[in-house]
CSV table of C-alpha atoms in Angstrom, one decimal:
chain,number,residue,atom,x,y,z
Q,1,MET,CA,24.4,64.6,63.0
Q,2,HIS,CA,26.5,67.3,64.6
Q,3,ARG,CA,24.6,70.2,66.1
Q,4,PHE,CA,25.7,73.7,64.8
Q,5,ARG,CA,27.7,75.5,67.4
Q,6,PRO,CA,28.9,79.1,67.3
Q,7,PHE,CA,32.7,79.0,67.1
Q,8,LEU,CA,35.1,81.2,69.0
Q,9,LEU,CA,38.1,82.3,66.9
Q,10,ILE,CA,41.0,83.5,69.1
Q,11,ASN,CA,44.2,84.8,67.5
Q,12,HIS,CA,46.4,81.7,68.0
Q,13,ARG,CA,49.4,83.9,68.3
Q,14,SER,CA,48.2,85.6,71.5
Q,15,LEU,CA,48.9,83.5,74.6
Q,16,HIS,CA,47.8,86.3,76.8
Q,17,GLN,CA,44.4,86.3,75.2
Q,18,LEU,CA,44.1,82.5,75.7
Q,19,GLN,CA,45.1,82.9,79.4
Q,20,ASN,CA,42.3,85.4,79.9
Q,21,ALA,CA,39.6,83.7,77.9
Q,22,GLY,CA,38.4,81.4,80.6
Q,23,PRO,CA,37.8,77.6,80.1
Q,24,LEU,CA,38.1,76.8,76.4
Q,25,CYS,CA,37.4,73.6,74.5
Q,26,SER,CA,38.9,72.2,71.3
Q,27,HIS,CA,37.9,69.2,69.2
Q,28,LEU,CA,41.3,67.5,68.5
Q,29,LYS,CA,40.9,66.6,64.9
Q,30,SER,CA,44.5,65.5,64.8
Q,31,ARG,CA,43.7,62.6,67.1
Q,32,SER,CA,42.0,59.3,66.4
Q,33,VAL,CA,40.6,56.6,68.6
Q,34,ILE,CA,41.5,52.9,68.9
Q,35,ARG,CA,39.5,50.4,71.0
Q,36,PHE,CA,41.2,47.4,72.6
Q,37,SER,CA,39.0,44.7,74.0
Q,38,GLY,CA,39.3,41.2,75.3
Q,39,PRO,CA,40.4,39.3,78.4
Q,40,GLU,CA,44.1,39.9,77.8
Q,41,THR,CA,43.9,43.6,76.9
Q,42,ILE,CA,45.7,44.8,80.0
Q,43,LYS,CA,48.5,42.2,79.7
Q,44,PHE,CA,48.9,43.1,76.0
Q,45,LEU,CA,49.2,46.8,76.6
Q,46,GLN,CA,51.4,46.3,79.7
Q,47,GLY,CA,54.1,44.7,77.5
Q,48,LEU,CA,54.1,47.6,75.0
Q,49,LEU,CA,53.6,50.9,76.8
Q,50,THR,CA,56.0,52.8,79.0
Q,51,ASN,CA,53.4,53.3,81.8
Q,52,ASP,CA,51.9,50.8,84.2
Q,53,VAL,CA,48.6,50.0,82.7
Q,54,ARG,CA,47.7,47.8,85.7
Q,55,ARG,CA,47.5,50.7,88.1
Q,56,PRO,CA,43.8,51.4,88.8
Q,57,PRO,CA,42.9,54.9,87.5
Q,58,ARG,CA,41.8,57.5,90.0
Q,59,PRO,CA,38.4,59.1,89.0
Q,60,GLU,CA,40.2,62.2,87.6
Q,61,GLU,CA,42.7,60.2,85.5
Q,62,LYS,CA,42.8,58.4,82.3
Q,63,LEU,CA,43.5,54.7,82.5
Q,64,ASP,CA,46.9,55.1,80.9
Q,65,ARG,CA,49.0,58.2,80.2
Q,66,THR,CA,50.7,56.9,77.1
Q,67,GLY,CA,47.6,57.6,75.0
Q,68,SER,CA,44.8,55.6,76.5
Q,69,GLY,CA,41.4,57.0,77.4
Q,70,PRO,CA,38.4,55.5,79.3
Q,71,GLY,CA,38.4,51.8,79.9
Q,72,ARG,CA,35.7,49.5,81.2
Q,73,GLU,CA,35.3,45.9,82.4
Q,74,SER,CA,32.4,43.8,81.0
Q,75,GLY,CA,31.8,40.2,81.8
Q,76,GLY,CA,35.5,39.4,82.6
Q,77,SER,CA,36.7,41.3,79.5
Q,78,VAL,CA,38.2,44.7,79.4
Q,79,GLU,CA,37.8,47.6,77.0
Q,80,VAL,CA,40.3,50.4,76.6
Q,81,PHE,CA,39.8,53.4,74.4
Q,82,ALA,CA,43.1,55.1,73.3
Q,83,ASP,CA,43.4,58.5,71.7
Q,84,VAL,CA,46.3,58.4,69.2
Q,85,ASP,CA,48.0,60.5,66.5
Q,86,GLY,CA,45.6,60.3,63.6
Q,87,SER,CA,48.3,60.9,61.0
Q,88,ILE,CA,49.9,57.5,61.7
Q,89,LEU,CA,46.7,55.6,62.7
Q,90,ASP,CA,47.1,52.9,60.1
Q,91,GLU,CA,50.7,52.4,61.1
Q,92,LEU,CA,49.8,52.2,64.7
Q,93,LEU,CA,47.1,49.6,64.1
Q,94,ALA,CA,49.5,47.5,62.0
Q,95,THR,CA,52.2,47.7,64.8
Q,96,PHE,CA,49.7,46.7,67.5
Q,97,LYS,CA,48.5,43.8,65.5
Q,98,LYS,CA,52.0,42.7,64.7
Q,99,TYR,CA,52.7,42.3,68.5
Q,100,ARG,CA,49.3,40.8,69.3
Q,101,LEU,CA,50.5,37.3,68.2
Q,102,ARG,CA,48.1,34.9,70.1
Q,103,ALA,CA,46.9,37.4,72.7
Q,104,LYS,CA,43.2,37.4,73.3
Q,105,VAL,CA,42.7,41.1,72.4
Q,106,ASP,CA,40.7,42.8,69.6
Q,107,ILE,CA,42.1,46.0,68.1
Q,108,GLU,CA,39.7,48.2,66.3
Q,109,ASN,CA,39.7,51.6,64.5
Q,110,VAL,CA,36.8,53.5,66.0
Q,111,ALA,CA,37.8,56.9,64.7
Q,112,GLU,CA,34.5,57.4,62.9
Q,113,ASP,CA,32.5,56.7,66.1
Q,114,PHE,CA,34.5,58.6,68.7
Q,115,SER,CA,36.3,62.0,68.9
Q,116,CYS,CA,38.9,63.5,71.2
Q,117,TRP,CA,38.4,66.8,73.0
Q,118,GLN,CA,40.4,69.0,75.4
Q,119,ARG,CA,39.2,71.5,77.9
Q,120,TYR,CA,41.9,74.0,79.1
Q,121,GLY,CA,42.5,77.6,80.1
Q,122,GLU,CA,43.9,79.5,83.0
Q,123,ASN,CA,40.8,79.2,85.2
Q,124,LEU,CA,41.1,75.4,85.1
Q,125,CYS,CA,44.7,75.2,86.3
Q,126,GLY,CA,45.4,73.6,89.7
Q,127,LYS,CA,41.8,73.0,90.7
Q,128,THR,CA,39.7,69.9,91.0
Q,129,PRO,CA,36.6,69.7,88.8
Q,130,ALA,CA,34.2,69.9,91.7
Q,131,VAL,CA,35.8,73.1,93.0
Q,132,GLU,CA,36.2,74.7,89.6
Q,133,GLU,CA,32.8,73.7,88.3
Q,134,PRO,CA,30.3,72.3,90.8
Q,135,GLU,CA,28.0,71.2,88.0
Q,136,ALA,CA,30.7,68.8,86.9
Q,137,ALA,CA,29.5,66.3,89.5
Q,138,SER,CA,26.4,65.7,87.4
Q,139,VAL,CA,28.4,64.3,84.5
Q,140,GLY,CA,30.4,61.8,86.5
Q,141,TRP,CA,33.1,63.9,88.2
Q,142,GLY,CA,34.1,63.9,91.8
Q,143,SER,CA,32.8,62.3,94.9
Q,144,GLY,CA,29.3,63.4,94.3
Q,145,ALA,CA,29.0,61.8,90.9
Q,146,ASP,CA,25.6,60.9,89.5
Q,147,ARG,CA,26.1,57.3,88.4
Q,148,SER,CA,23.5,57.7,85.7
Q,149,GLY,CA,26.0,59.9,83.9
Q,150,SER,CA,29.2,58.3,85.0
Q,151,SER,CA,32.0,57.4,82.7
Q,152,ALA,CA,32.5,54.0,81.2
Q,153,VAL,CA,35.6,53.8,83.3
Q,154,HIS,CA,33.2,53.2,86.2
Q,155,GLY,CA,31.4,50.4,84.3
Q,156,SER,CA,28.4,52.3,83.0
Q,157,ASP,CA,27.3,52.5,79.4
Q,158,ASN,CA,25.2,55.6,80.0
Q,159,GLY,CA,27.7,58.3,79.6
Q,160,TRP,CA,31.3,59.5,79.0
Q,161,GLN,CA,33.3,62.0,81.0
Q,162,TRP,CA,36.2,64.4,81.1
Q,163,PHE,CA,39.4,63.2,82.7
Q,164,LYS,CA,41.9,65.4,84.4
Q,165,ASP,CA,45.0,65.4,82.1
Q,166,PRO,CA,47.5,63.3,84.0
Q,167,ARG,CA,50.5,64.8,82.4
Q,168,LEU,CA,50.0,68.3,83.9
Q,169,SER,CA,47.1,69.8,85.8
Q,170,SER,CA,47.7,73.0,83.8
Q,171,LEU,CA,46.8,71.2,80.6
Q,172,GLY,CA,43.2,70.9,81.8
Q,173,PHE,CA,40.9,67.9,80.9
Q,174,ARG,CA,40.9,65.3,78.1
Q,175,GLY,CA,37.9,63.3,76.9
Q,176,ILE,CA,36.8,60.7,74.3
Q,177,PHE,CA,33.2,61.2,73.3
Q,178,PRO,CA,30.8,59.7,70.7
Q,179,SER,CA,31.2,61.7,67.6
Q,180,ASP,CA,27.5,62.4,67.2
Q,181,THR,CA,27.2,64.1,70.6
Q,182,THR,CA,28.4,67.4,72.1
Q,183,PRO,CA,30.6,66.8,75.2
Q,184,PRO,CA,29.3,68.0,78.5
Q,185,LEU,CA,30.4,71.5,79.7
Q,186,VAL,CA,31.2,72.6,76.2
Q,187,GLU,CA,29.9,76.1,76.1
Q,188,ALA,CA,28.9,77.3,72.6
Q,189,ASP,CA,30.9,80.5,72.8
Q,190,LYS,CA,34.1,78.8,74.2
Q,191,GLU,CA,34.8,76.2,71.5
Q,192,THR,CA,37.9,77.2,69.6
Q,193,ASP,CA,40.3,75.9,67.0
Q,194,GLU,CA,42.8,73.1,67.9
Q,195,GLU,CA,45.7,75.5,67.1
Q,196,ASN,CA,44.9,77.3,70.3
Q,197,TYR,CA,45.4,74.1,72.3
Q,198,LEU,CA,48.8,73.8,70.5
Q,199,VAL,CA,49.7,77.3,71.7
Q,200,TRP,CA,48.7,76.3,75.2
Q,201,ARG,CA,51.0,73.2,75.0
Q,202,LEU,CA,53.9,75.1,73.4
Q,203,GLU,CA,54.0,77.5,76.4
Q,204,LYS,CA,54.3,74.6,78.7
Q,205,GLY,CA,56.7,72.6,76.6
Q,206,VAL,CA,54.6,69.5,76.2
Q,207,ALA,CA,54.9,67.6,72.9
Q,208,GLU,CA,52.2,65.4,71.4
Q,209,GLY,CA,52.0,63.3,68.3
Q,210,SER,CA,54.6,61.9,65.9
Q,211,THR,CA,55.3,65.3,64.2
Q,212,GLU,CA,56.5,66.7,67.6
Q,213,ILE,CA,57.9,63.4,68.9
Q,214,PRO,CA,59.6,61.7,65.9
Q,215,LYS,CA,58.8,58.0,65.9
Q,216,GLY,CA,61.8,55.7,66.0
Q,217,GLU,CA,64.1,58.6,66.9
Q,218,ALA,CA,62.8,60.3,70.1
Q,219,ILE,CA,64.2,59.3,73.5
Q,220,PRO,CA,61.3,59.5,75.9
Q,221,LEU,CA,63.4,61.0,78.7
Q,222,GLU,CA,64.6,63.8,76.5
Q,223,TYR,CA,61.0,64.7,75.9
Q,224,ASN,CA,60.5,64.9,79.6
Q,225,PHE,CA,58.1,61.9,79.8
Q,226,ALA,CA,59.4,61.1,83.3
Q,227,GLY,CA,58.0,64.4,84.6
Q,228,LEU,CA,54.7,63.9,82.8
Q,229,ASN,CA,53.5,60.8,84.5
Q,230,ALA,CA,54.3,58.8,81.3
Q,231,ILE,CA,56.9,56.3,82.4
Q,232,SER,CA,56.9,53.6,85.1
Q,233,PHE,CA,60.5,52.6,86.2
Q,234,ASP,CA,59.3,49.6,88.2
Q,235,LYS,CA,56.7,47.9,86.1
Q,236,GLY,CA,59.0,45.4,84.5
Q,237,CYS,CA,59.8,44.6,80.8
Q,238,TYR,CA,58.2,46.3,77.8
Q,239,VAL,CA,59.4,47.0,74.3
Q,240,GLY,CA,62.2,49.6,74.5
Q,241,GLN,CA,62.5,49.3,78.3
Q,242,GLU,CA,66.3,48.7,78.3
Q,243,LEU,CA,67.2,51.9,76.6
Q,244,ILE,CA,64.9,54.0,78.8
Q,245,ALA,CA,66.1,52.4,82.0
Q,246,ARG,CA,69.8,52.8,81.0
Q,247,THR,CA,69.3,56.5,80.2
Q,248,HIS,CA,67.4,57.0,83.4
Q,249,HIS,CA,70.0,55.3,85.7
Q,250,ARG,CA,72.9,57.1,83.9
Q,251,GLY,CA,71.6,60.1,85.9
Q,252,VAL,CA,72.1,63.0,83.5
Q,253,ILE,CA,69.9,64.0,80.6
Q,254,ARG,CA,72.0,66.3,78.5
Q,255,LYS,CA,69.2,67.3,76.0
Q,256,ARG,CA,65.6,68.2,76.8
Q,257,LEU,CA,62.6,69.5,75.1
Q,258,LEU,CA,62.2,73.2,75.9
Q,259,PRO,CA,59.6,75.9,75.1
Q,260,MET,CA,61.0,78.8,73.0
Q,261,LYS,CA,60.2,82.3,72.1
Q,262,PHE,CA,61.4,83.9,68.9
Q,263,LEU,CA,62.5,87.5,69.2
Q,264,ASP,CA,64.0,90.3,67.1
Q,265,ASN,CA,67.1,92.2,68.1
Q,266,ASN,CA,65.0,94.6,70.2
Q,267,GLY,CA,63.4,91.8,72.2
Q,268,LYS,CA,60.0,91.9,70.4
Q,269,GLU,CA,58.3,88.7,69.4
Q,270,VAL,CA,58.6,87.8,65.7
Q,271,GLU,CA,55.9,85.7,64.1
Q,272,GLY,CA,55.9,83.5,61.0
Q,273,LYS,CA,59.6,83.5,60.4
Q,274,VAL,CA,60.5,80.1,62.0
Q,275,ALA,CA,59.8,76.6,60.7
Q,276,PRO,CA,60.5,73.2,62.3
Q,277,GLY,CA,63.8,71.7,61.5
Q,278,LEU,CA,65.9,74.9,61.8
Q,279,GLU,CA,69.0,74.5,63.9
Q,280,VAL,CA,69.5,76.6,67.0
Q,281,ILE,CA,73.1,77.9,67.5
Q,282,ASN,CA,74.8,79.4,70.5
Q,283,THR,CA,76.7,82.4,69.2
Q,284,THR,CA,78.9,82.5,72.3
Q,285,SER,CA,80.3,79.0,72.0
Q,286,GLY,CA,79.7,78.7,68.2
Q,287,LYS,CA,78.1,75.2,68.9
Q,288,LYS,CA,74.8,73.8,67.8
Q,289,ALA,CA,72.4,73.8,70.7
Q,290,GLY,CA,69.6,71.8,69.1
Q,291,THR,CA,66.7,71.9,66.6
Q,292,VAL,CA,63.3,73.5,66.5
Q,293,THR,CA,60.7,70.7,66.5
Q,294,THR,CA,57.5,72.8,66.5
Q,295,ALA,CA,56.7,76.4,65.7
Q,296,LEU,CA,53.6,78.5,65.6
Q,297,GLY,CA,53.6,82.3,65.6
Q,298,ALA,CA,56.3,83.5,68.0
Q,299,ARG,CA,56.3,80.3,70.1
Q,300,GLY,CA,57.9,77.0,69.6
Q,301,MET,CA,59.6,73.9,71.1
Q,302,GLY,CA,62.9,72.2,70.5
Q,303,VAL,CA,65.2,69.6,71.9
Q,304,LEU,CA,68.3,71.5,73.1
Q,305,ARG,CA,71.5,70.7,74.9
Q,306,MET,CA,71.0,72.0,78.4
Q,307,ASP,CA,74.6,73.3,78.7
Q,308,GLU,CA,74.1,75.5,75.5
Q,309,ALA,CA,70.5,76.5,76.0
Q,310,PHE,CA,71.2,78.4,79.2
Q,311,LYS,CA,74.7,79.6,78.6
Q,312,GLY,CA,74.3,83.4,78.7
Q,313,SER,CA,71.3,85.6,77.9
Q,314,GLY,CA,70.6,86.4,74.3
Q,315,SER,CA,73.2,83.9,72.9
Q,316,LEU,CA,70.8,81.7,70.9
Q,317,THR,CA,69.9,82.3,67.3
Q,318,LEU,CA,68.8,80.3,64.2
Q,319,GLU,CA,71.3,79.1,61.7
Q,320,GLY,CA,70.8,81.2,58.5
Q,321,GLN,CA,68.4,83.6,60.3
Q,322,GLU,CA,70.7,85.4,62.7
Q,323,ASP,CA,68.2,88.3,63.0
Q,324,VAL,CA,65.9,85.9,64.9
Q,325,LYS,CA,66.9,85.4,68.6
Q,326,VAL,CA,65.8,82.3,70.5
Q,327,GLU,CA,64.8,82.4,74.2
Q,328,ALA,CA,64.8,79.0,75.8
Q,329,ILE,CA,62.4,78.8,78.7
Q,330,ARG,CA,62.6,76.5,81.7
Q,331,PRO,CA,59.0,75.4,82.4
Q,332,ASP,CA,57.7,76.1,85.9
Q,333,TRP,CA,56.5,72.5,86.2
Q,334,TRP,CA,60.0,71.0,85.9
Q,335,PRO,CA,61.3,69.2,89.0
Q,336,THR,CA,64.0,71.2,90.6
Q,337,GLU,CA,66.5,68.3,90.3
Q,338,TRP,CA,66.5,68.5,86.5
Q,339,PHE,CA,68.0,72.0,86.5
Q,340,GLN,CA,70.3,71.0,89.3
Q,341,GLU,CA,71.6,68.1,87.3
Q,342,HIS,CA,72.4,70.5,84.4
Q,343,GLN,CA,74.2,72.9,86.7
Q,344,GLN,CA,76.2,70.1,88.4
Q,345,HIS,CA,77.2,68.6,85.0
Q,346,SER,CA,78.2,72.0,83.7
Q,347,ALA,CA,80.4,72.7,86.8
Q,348,ALA,CA,82.0,69.3,86.4
Q,349,ALA,CA,82.8,69.9,82.8
């Protein structure tokens, strides 16, 4: 049974308020958990996922960026817990089982038994758990970890732990925990709605789930996976590897997922007027720049053509809603070469 916990309600439209609220925690109800187990678990996942599952995880990382959580070895077998998009859980399970063939791996829906959580906030950015919160060592973090409370990733059944989000340090920490327990370090007055975590991601331009990353359509490099520790270019073959490698070696990614602000003609943020699917138009060139993929309040994300997104200040608007201006934002975590590639391509054109 879940314990009653006071709930912090922060206006999800106020990023400034989130940044100054300190460490927050959200139960990610949009996520579900799948457990893979068996002696061929790693081999099976290695042939399907974009990342290198064989790379041993550091203590602060998940086993695999493409969705996997804690993993453990037991008697020659391996278990991997993966947090996945709950809205397509059944489809994912069917897909994994289709590719299983004769592989010695069991695939189970354990969404009722385990839940996904995220800890985030300005005070967590760029710091190791031991520096930020010394008490974290008592729940399996850092070099001073108490093994009685260590994560299953270290081979113990006695506890579960937070993992530093391997996509970006500014995203905070991710964890999979038994559904009937309260995760460690969750302060009663700092638990907040999942929408606040969405605002946190929107500001950084990090997509998550099939609503934001359309299945069967999205090109991983356009969604910046290469900069989010989500793709290995030297691991060998996996499903879809040829397209990703060809796009990567071509050298120029013409469209990328970008954070957005929605503004009125006076430069003030406008809320509740933008919906996913609206087209972004560059009024200077008259060309379509891209499409809004996610929107909440005055913030959003969209896949935009780089040459149109940054062609003159104030030139982006929404088709059919010309009173709403769109400001495309270059995330501060982007590698410098991404923007240089865009500038060189624009000059050559």
